[in-house]
PDB file of C-alpha atoms in Angstrom:
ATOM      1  CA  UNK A 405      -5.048   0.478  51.035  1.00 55.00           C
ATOM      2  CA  UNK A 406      -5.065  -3.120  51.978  1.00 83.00           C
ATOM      3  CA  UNK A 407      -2.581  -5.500  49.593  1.00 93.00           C
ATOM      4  CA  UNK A 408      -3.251  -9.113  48.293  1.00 96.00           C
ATOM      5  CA  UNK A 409      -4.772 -11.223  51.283  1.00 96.00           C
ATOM      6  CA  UNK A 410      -4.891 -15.328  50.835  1.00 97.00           C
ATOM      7  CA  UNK A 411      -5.295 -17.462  53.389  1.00 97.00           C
ATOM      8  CA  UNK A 412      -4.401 -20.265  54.657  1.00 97.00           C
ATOM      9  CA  UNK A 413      -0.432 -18.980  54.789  1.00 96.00           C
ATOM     10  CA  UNK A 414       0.680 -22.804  54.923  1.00 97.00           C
ATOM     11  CA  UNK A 415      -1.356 -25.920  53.961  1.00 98.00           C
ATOM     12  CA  UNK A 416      -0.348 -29.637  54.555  1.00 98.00           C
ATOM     13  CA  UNK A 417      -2.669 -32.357  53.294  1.00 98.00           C
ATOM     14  CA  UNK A 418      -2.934 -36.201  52.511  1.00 97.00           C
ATOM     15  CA  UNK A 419      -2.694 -37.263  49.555  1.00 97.00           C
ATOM     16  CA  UNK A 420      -6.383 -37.517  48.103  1.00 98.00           C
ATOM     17  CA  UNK A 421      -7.939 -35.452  50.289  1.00 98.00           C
ATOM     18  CA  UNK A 422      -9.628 -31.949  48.805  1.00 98.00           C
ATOM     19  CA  UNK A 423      -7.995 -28.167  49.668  1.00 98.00           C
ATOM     20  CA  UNK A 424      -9.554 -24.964  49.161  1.00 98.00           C
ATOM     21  CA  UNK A 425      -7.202 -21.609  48.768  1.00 98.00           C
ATOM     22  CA  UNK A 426      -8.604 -18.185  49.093  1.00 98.00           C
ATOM     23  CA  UNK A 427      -7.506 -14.978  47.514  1.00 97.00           C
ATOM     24  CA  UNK A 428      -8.626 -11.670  48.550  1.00 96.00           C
ATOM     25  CA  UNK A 429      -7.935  -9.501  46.092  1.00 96.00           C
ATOM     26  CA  UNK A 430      -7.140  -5.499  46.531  1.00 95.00           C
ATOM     27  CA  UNK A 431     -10.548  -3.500  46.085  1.00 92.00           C
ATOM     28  CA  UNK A 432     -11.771  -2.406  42.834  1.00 90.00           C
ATOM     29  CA  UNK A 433      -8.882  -4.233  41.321  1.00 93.00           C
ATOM     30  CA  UNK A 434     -11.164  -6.187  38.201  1.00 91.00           C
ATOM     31  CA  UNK A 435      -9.151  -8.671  37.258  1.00 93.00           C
ATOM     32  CA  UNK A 436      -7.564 -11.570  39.537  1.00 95.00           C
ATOM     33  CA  UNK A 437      -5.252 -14.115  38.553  1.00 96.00           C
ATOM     34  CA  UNK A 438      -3.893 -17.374  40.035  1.00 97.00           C
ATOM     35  CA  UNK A 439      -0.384 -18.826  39.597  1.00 97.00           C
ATOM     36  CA  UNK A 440       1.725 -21.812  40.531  1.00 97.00           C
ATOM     37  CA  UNK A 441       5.610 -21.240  41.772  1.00 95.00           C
ATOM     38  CA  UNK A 442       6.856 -24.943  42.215  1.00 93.00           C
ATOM     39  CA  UNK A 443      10.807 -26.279  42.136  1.00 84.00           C
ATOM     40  CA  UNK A 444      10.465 -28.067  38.918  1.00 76.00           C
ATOM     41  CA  UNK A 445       8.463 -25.715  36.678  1.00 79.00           C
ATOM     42  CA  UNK A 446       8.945 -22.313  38.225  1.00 88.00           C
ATOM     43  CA  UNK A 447       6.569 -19.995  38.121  1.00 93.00           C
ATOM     44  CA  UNK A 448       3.615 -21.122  35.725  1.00 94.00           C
ATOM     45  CA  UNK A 449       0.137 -19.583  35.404  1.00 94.00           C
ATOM     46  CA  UNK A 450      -2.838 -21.229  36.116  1.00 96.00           C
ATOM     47  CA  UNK A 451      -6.465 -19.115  35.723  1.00 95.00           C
ATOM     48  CA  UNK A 452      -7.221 -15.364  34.982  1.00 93.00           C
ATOM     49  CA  UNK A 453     -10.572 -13.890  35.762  1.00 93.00           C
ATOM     50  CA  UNK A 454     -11.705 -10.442  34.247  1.00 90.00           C
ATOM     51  CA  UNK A 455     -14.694  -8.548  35.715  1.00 85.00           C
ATOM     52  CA  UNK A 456     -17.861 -10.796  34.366  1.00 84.00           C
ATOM     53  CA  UNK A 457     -15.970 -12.352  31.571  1.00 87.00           C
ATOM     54  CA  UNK A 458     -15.860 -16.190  31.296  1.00 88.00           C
ATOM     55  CA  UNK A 459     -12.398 -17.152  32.730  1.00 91.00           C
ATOM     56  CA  UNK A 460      -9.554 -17.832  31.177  1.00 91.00           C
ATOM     57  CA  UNK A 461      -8.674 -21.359  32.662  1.00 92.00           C
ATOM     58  CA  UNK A 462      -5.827 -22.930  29.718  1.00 91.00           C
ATOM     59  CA  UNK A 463      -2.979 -23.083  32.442  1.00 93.00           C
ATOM     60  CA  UNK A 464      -4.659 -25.272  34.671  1.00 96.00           C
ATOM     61  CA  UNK A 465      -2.954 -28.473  34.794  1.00 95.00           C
ATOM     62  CA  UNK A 466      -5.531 -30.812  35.163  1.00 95.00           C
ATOM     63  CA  UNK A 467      -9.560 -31.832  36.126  1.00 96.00           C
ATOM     64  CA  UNK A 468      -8.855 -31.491  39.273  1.00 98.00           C
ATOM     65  CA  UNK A 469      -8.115 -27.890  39.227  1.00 98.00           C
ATOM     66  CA  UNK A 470     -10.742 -25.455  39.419  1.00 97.00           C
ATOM     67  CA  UNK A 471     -11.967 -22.045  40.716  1.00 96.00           C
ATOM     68  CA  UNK A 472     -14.169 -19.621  41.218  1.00 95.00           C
ATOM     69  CA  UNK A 473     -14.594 -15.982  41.835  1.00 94.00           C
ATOM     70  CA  UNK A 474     -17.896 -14.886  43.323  1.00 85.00           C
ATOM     71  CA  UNK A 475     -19.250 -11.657  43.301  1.00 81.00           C
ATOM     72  CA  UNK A 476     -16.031 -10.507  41.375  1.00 78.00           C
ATOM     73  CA  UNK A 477     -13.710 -10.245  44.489  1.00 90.00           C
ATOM     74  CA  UNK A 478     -13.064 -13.028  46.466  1.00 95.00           C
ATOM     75  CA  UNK A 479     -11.567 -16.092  44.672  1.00 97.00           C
ATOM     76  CA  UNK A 480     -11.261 -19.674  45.703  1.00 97.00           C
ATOM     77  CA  UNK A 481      -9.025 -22.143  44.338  1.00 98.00           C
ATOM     78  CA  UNK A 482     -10.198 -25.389  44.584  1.00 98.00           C
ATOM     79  CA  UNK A 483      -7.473 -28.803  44.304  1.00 98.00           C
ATOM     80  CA  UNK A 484      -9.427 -32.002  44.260  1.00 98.00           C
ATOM     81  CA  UNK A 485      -7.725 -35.293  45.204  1.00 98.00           C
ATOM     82  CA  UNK A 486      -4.467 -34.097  46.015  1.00 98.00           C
ATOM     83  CA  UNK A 487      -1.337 -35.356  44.833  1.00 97.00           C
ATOM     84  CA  UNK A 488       2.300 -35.075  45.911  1.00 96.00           C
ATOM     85  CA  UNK A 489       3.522 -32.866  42.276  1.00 95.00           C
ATOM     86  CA  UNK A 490       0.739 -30.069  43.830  1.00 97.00           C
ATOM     87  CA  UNK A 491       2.560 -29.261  46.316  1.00 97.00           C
ATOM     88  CA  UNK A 492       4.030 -25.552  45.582  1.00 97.00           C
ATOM     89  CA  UNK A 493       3.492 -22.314  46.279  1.00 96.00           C
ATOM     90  CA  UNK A 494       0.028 -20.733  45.120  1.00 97.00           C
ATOM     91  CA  UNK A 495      -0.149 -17.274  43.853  1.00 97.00           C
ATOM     92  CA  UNK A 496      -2.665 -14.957  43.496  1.00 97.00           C
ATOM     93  CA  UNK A 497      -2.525 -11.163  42.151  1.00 96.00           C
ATOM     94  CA  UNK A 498      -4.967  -9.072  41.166  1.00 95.00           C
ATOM     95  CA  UNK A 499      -5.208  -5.562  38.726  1.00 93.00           C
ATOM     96  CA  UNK A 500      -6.657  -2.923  37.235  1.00 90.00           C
ATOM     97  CA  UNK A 501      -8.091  -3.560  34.277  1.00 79.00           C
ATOM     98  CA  UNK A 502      -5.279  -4.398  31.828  1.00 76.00           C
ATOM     99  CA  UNK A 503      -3.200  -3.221  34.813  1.00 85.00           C
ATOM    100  CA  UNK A 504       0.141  -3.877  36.583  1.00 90.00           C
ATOM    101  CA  UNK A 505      -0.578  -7.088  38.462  1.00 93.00           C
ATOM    102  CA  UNK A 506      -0.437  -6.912  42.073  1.00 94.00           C
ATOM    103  CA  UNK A 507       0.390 -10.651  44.329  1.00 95.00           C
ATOM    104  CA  UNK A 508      -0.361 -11.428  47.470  1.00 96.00           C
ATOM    105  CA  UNK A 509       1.913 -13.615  50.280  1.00 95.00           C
ATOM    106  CA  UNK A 510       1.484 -16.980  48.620  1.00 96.00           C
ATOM    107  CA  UNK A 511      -0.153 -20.072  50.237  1.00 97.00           C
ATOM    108  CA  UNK A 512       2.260 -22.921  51.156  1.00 96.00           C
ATOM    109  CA  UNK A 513       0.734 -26.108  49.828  1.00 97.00           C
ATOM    110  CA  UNK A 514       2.512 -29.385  51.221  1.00 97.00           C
ATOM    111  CA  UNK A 515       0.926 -32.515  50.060  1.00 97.00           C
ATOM    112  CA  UNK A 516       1.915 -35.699  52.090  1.00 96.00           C
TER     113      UNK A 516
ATOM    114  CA  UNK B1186       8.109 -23.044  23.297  1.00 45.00           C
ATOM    115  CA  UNK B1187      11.064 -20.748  24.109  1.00 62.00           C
ATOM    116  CA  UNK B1188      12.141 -19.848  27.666  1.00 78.00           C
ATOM    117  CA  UNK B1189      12.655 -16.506  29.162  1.00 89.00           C
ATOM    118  CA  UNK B1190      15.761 -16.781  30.160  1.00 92.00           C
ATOM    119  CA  UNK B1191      18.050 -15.516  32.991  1.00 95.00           C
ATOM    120  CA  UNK B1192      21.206 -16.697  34.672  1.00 91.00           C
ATOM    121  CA  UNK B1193      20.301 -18.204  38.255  1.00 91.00           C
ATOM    122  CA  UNK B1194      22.959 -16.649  40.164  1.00 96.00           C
ATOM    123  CA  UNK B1195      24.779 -13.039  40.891  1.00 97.00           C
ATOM    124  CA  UNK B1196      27.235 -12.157  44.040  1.00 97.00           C
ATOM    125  CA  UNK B1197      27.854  -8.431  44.153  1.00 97.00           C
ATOM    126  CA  UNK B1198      29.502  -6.839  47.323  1.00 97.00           C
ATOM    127  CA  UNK B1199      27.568  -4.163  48.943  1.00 97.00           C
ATOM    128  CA  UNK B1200      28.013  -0.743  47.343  1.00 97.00           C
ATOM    129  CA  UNK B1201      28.573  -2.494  43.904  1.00 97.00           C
ATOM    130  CA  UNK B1202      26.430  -1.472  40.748  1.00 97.00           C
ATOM    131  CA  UNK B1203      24.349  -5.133  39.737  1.00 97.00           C
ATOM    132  CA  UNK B1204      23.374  -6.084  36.619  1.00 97.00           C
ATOM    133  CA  UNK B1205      20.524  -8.609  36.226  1.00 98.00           C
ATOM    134  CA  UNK B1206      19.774  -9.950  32.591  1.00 97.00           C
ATOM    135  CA  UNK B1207      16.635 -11.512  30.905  1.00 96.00           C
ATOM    136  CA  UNK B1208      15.665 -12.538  27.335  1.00 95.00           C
ATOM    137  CA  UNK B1209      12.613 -13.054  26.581  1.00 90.00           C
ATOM    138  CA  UNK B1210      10.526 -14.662  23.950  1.00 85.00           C
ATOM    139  CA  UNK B1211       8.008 -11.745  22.005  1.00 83.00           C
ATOM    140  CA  UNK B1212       9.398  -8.779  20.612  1.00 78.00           C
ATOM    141  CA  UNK B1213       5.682  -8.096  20.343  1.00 82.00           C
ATOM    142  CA  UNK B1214       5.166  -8.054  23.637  1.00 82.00           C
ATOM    143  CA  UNK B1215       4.207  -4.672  25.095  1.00 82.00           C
ATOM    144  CA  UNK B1216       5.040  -4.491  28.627  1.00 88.00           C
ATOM    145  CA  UNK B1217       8.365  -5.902  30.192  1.00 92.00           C
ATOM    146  CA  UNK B1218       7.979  -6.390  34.584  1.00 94.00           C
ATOM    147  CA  UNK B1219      10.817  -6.915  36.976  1.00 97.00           C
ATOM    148  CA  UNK B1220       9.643  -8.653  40.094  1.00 97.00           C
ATOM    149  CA  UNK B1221      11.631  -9.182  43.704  1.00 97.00           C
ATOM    150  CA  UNK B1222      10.952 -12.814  45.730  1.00 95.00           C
ATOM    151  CA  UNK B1223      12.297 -12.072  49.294  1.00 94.00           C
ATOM    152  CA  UNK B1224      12.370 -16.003  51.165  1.00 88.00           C
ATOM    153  CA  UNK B1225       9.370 -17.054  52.378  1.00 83.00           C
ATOM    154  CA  UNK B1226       7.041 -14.096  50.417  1.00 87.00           C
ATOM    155  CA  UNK B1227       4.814 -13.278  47.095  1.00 89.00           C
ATOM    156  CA  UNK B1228       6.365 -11.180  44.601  1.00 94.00           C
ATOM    157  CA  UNK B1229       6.821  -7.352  44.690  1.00 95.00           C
ATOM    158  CA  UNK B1230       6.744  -5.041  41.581  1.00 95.00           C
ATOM    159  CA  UNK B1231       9.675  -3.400  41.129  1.00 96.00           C
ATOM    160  CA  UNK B1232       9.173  -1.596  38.146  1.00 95.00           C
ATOM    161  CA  UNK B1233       8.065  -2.469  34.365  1.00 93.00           C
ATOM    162  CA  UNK B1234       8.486  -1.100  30.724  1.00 94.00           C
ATOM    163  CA  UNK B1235       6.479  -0.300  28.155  1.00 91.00           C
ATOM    164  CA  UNK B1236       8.033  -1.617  24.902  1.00 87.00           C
ATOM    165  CA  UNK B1237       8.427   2.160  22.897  1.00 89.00           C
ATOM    166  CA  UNK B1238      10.849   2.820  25.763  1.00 91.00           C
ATOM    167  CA  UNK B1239      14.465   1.914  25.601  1.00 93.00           C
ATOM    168  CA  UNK B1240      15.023   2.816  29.160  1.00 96.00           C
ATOM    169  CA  UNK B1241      13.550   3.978  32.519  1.00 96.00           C
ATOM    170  CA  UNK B1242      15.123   4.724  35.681  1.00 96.00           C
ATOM    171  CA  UNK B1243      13.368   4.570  38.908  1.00 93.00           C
ATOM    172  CA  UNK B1244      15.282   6.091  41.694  1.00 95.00           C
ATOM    173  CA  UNK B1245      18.104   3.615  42.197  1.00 97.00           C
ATOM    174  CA  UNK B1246      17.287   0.749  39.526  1.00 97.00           C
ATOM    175  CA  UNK B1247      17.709   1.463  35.668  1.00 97.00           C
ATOM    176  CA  UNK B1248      15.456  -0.555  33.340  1.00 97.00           C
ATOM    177  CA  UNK B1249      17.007  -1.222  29.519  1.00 97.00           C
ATOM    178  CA  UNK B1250      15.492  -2.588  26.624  1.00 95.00           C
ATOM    179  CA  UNK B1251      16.795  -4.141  23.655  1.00 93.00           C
ATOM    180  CA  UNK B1252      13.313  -5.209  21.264  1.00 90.00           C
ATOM    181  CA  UNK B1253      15.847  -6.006  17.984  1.00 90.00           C
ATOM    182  CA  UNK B1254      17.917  -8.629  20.665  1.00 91.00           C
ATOM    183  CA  UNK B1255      14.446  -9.124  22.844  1.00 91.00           C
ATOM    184  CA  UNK B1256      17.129  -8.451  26.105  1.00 94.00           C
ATOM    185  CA  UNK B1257      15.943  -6.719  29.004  1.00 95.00           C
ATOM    186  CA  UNK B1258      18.388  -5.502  32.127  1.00 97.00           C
ATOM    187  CA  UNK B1259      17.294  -4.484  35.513  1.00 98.00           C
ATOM    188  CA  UNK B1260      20.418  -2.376  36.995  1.00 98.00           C
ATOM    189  CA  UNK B1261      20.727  -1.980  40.516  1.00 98.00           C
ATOM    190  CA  UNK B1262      22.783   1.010  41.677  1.00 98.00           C
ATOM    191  CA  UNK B1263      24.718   0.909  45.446  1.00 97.00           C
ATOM    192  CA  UNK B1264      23.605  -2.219  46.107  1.00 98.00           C
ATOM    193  CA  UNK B1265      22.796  -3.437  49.711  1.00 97.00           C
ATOM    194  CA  UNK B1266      22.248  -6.642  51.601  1.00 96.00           C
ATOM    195  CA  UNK B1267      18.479  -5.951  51.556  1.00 95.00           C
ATOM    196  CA  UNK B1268      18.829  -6.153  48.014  1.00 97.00           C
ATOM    197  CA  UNK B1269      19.191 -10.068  48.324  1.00 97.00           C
ATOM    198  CA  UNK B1270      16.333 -11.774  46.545  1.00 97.00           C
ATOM    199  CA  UNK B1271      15.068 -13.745  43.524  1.00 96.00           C
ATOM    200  CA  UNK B1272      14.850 -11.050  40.514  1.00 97.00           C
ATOM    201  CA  UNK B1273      12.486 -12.184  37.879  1.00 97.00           C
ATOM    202  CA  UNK B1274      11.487 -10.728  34.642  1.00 96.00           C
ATOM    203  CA  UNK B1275       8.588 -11.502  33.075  1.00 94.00           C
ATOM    204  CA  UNK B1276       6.519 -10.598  30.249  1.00 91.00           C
ATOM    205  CA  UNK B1277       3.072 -10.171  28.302  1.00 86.00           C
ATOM    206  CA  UNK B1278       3.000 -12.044  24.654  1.00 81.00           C
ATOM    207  CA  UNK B1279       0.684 -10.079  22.561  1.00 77.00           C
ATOM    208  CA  UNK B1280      -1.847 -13.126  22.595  1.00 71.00           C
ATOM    209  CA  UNK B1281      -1.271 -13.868  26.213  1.00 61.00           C
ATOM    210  CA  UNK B1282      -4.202 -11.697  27.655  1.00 66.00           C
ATOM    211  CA  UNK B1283      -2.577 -10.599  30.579  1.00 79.00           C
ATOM    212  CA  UNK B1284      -1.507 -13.786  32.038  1.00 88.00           C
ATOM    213  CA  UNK B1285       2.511 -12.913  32.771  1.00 92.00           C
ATOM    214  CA  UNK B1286       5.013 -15.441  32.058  1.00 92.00           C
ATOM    215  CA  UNK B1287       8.351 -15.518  34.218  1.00 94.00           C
ATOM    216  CA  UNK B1288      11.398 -15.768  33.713  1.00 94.00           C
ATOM    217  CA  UNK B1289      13.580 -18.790  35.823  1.00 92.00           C
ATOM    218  CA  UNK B1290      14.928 -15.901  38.489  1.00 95.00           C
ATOM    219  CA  UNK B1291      18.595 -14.795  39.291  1.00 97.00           C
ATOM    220  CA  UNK B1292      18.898 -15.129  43.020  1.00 96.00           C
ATOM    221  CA  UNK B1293      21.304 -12.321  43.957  1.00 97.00           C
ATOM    222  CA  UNK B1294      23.288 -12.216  47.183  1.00 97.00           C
ATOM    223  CA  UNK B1295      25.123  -8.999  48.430  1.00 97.00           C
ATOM    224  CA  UNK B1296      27.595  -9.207  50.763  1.00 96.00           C
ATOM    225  CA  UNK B1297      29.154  -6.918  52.748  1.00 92.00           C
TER     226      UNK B1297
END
């Protein structure tokens, strides 16, 4: 079946200005999972959801981080007021319930 | 907190066994993943271990597992140029409820 989907591929943004990052996670996979792969820090988590559970949200860096996972597939990532130290690579991988974990391509974000 | 920890760089020539290393932080934690970066893509499961194992093979890589020395090795046997990536381990603490954490990645080139 279908892998990982996210969308855009590549995003470039002003500083300040709001982005939105999609993950479409393989079907029937539960649990979904969004990560951070940046120069500096490498890769670092960020938020894991798990079929109707609350999420787990302690690696987001700050406020302005959030997401959301409707219907318990697709999954938004939401970055408000950009600023240059977001820009990295956004990862998103998805598994069976306590499951190998499964990423998709990445989305490029480039704040400027 | 600790690292997991892996040397950045390996330079095999093609047909060479390679040996990529990792130590990691828990020797509670109960699976052990090896992940490949290709530039420009997510990451691809190559294989993990479950922590009661000292080894696995998996057609041409060979996982090992040392819990008392918390050191984990992903061989590579006959190596070949489209074998060049990022290698990363990565692991699950006990308390870490599925969220992986990475090692820094050996980047390994093959040449013919």
């Amino acid at each position: 079946g279908a892998g990982v989907s996210q969308s855009p591929s590549n995003k470039v943004t002003e500083k300040g200005k709001d982005v939105e990052l999609r993950c479409d996670p393989i079907s029937g996979h539960t649990a979904l999972y969004w990560y951070r792969q940046s120069l500096g820090q490498g890769l670092e988590f960020l938020i894991y959801f798990q079929g109707n559970s609350a999420p787990d949200k302690s690696g987001l860096p700050s406020d302005r981080f959030s997401a959301e996972r409707t219907g318990g597939s697709v999954s938004t990532l939401t970055i408000q007021r950009t600023q240059q130290e977001d820009s990295a690579v956004y990862l998103c991988a998805s598994s069976s319930y306590f499951s190998e974990q499964y990423f998709g391509p990445g989305t490029r974000l480039t704040v400027t | 907190g600790e690292d997991v920890e892996q040397s950045l760089f390996l330079s095999v020539r093609e047909g060479d066994s390679s040996v990529i290393n990792c130590t990691y932080t828990d020797s509670s934690s109960t699976y052990l993943y090896w992940y490949k970066q290709e530039p420009g893509a997510g990451l691809q499961l190559l294989t993990y271990i479950f922590s009661n194992m000292d080894m696995k093979q998996d057609q041409r890589l060979t996982v090992l597992l040392n819990k008392k020395d918390k050191h984990l090795s992903l061989r590579i046997a006959d190596t070949q140029t489209g074998d060049s990536a990022i290698y990363f381990c990565a692991e699950i603490p006990p308390a870490g409820f599925q969220k992986l954490v990475f090692g820094t990645g050996t980047r390994l080139l093959v040449s013919p």
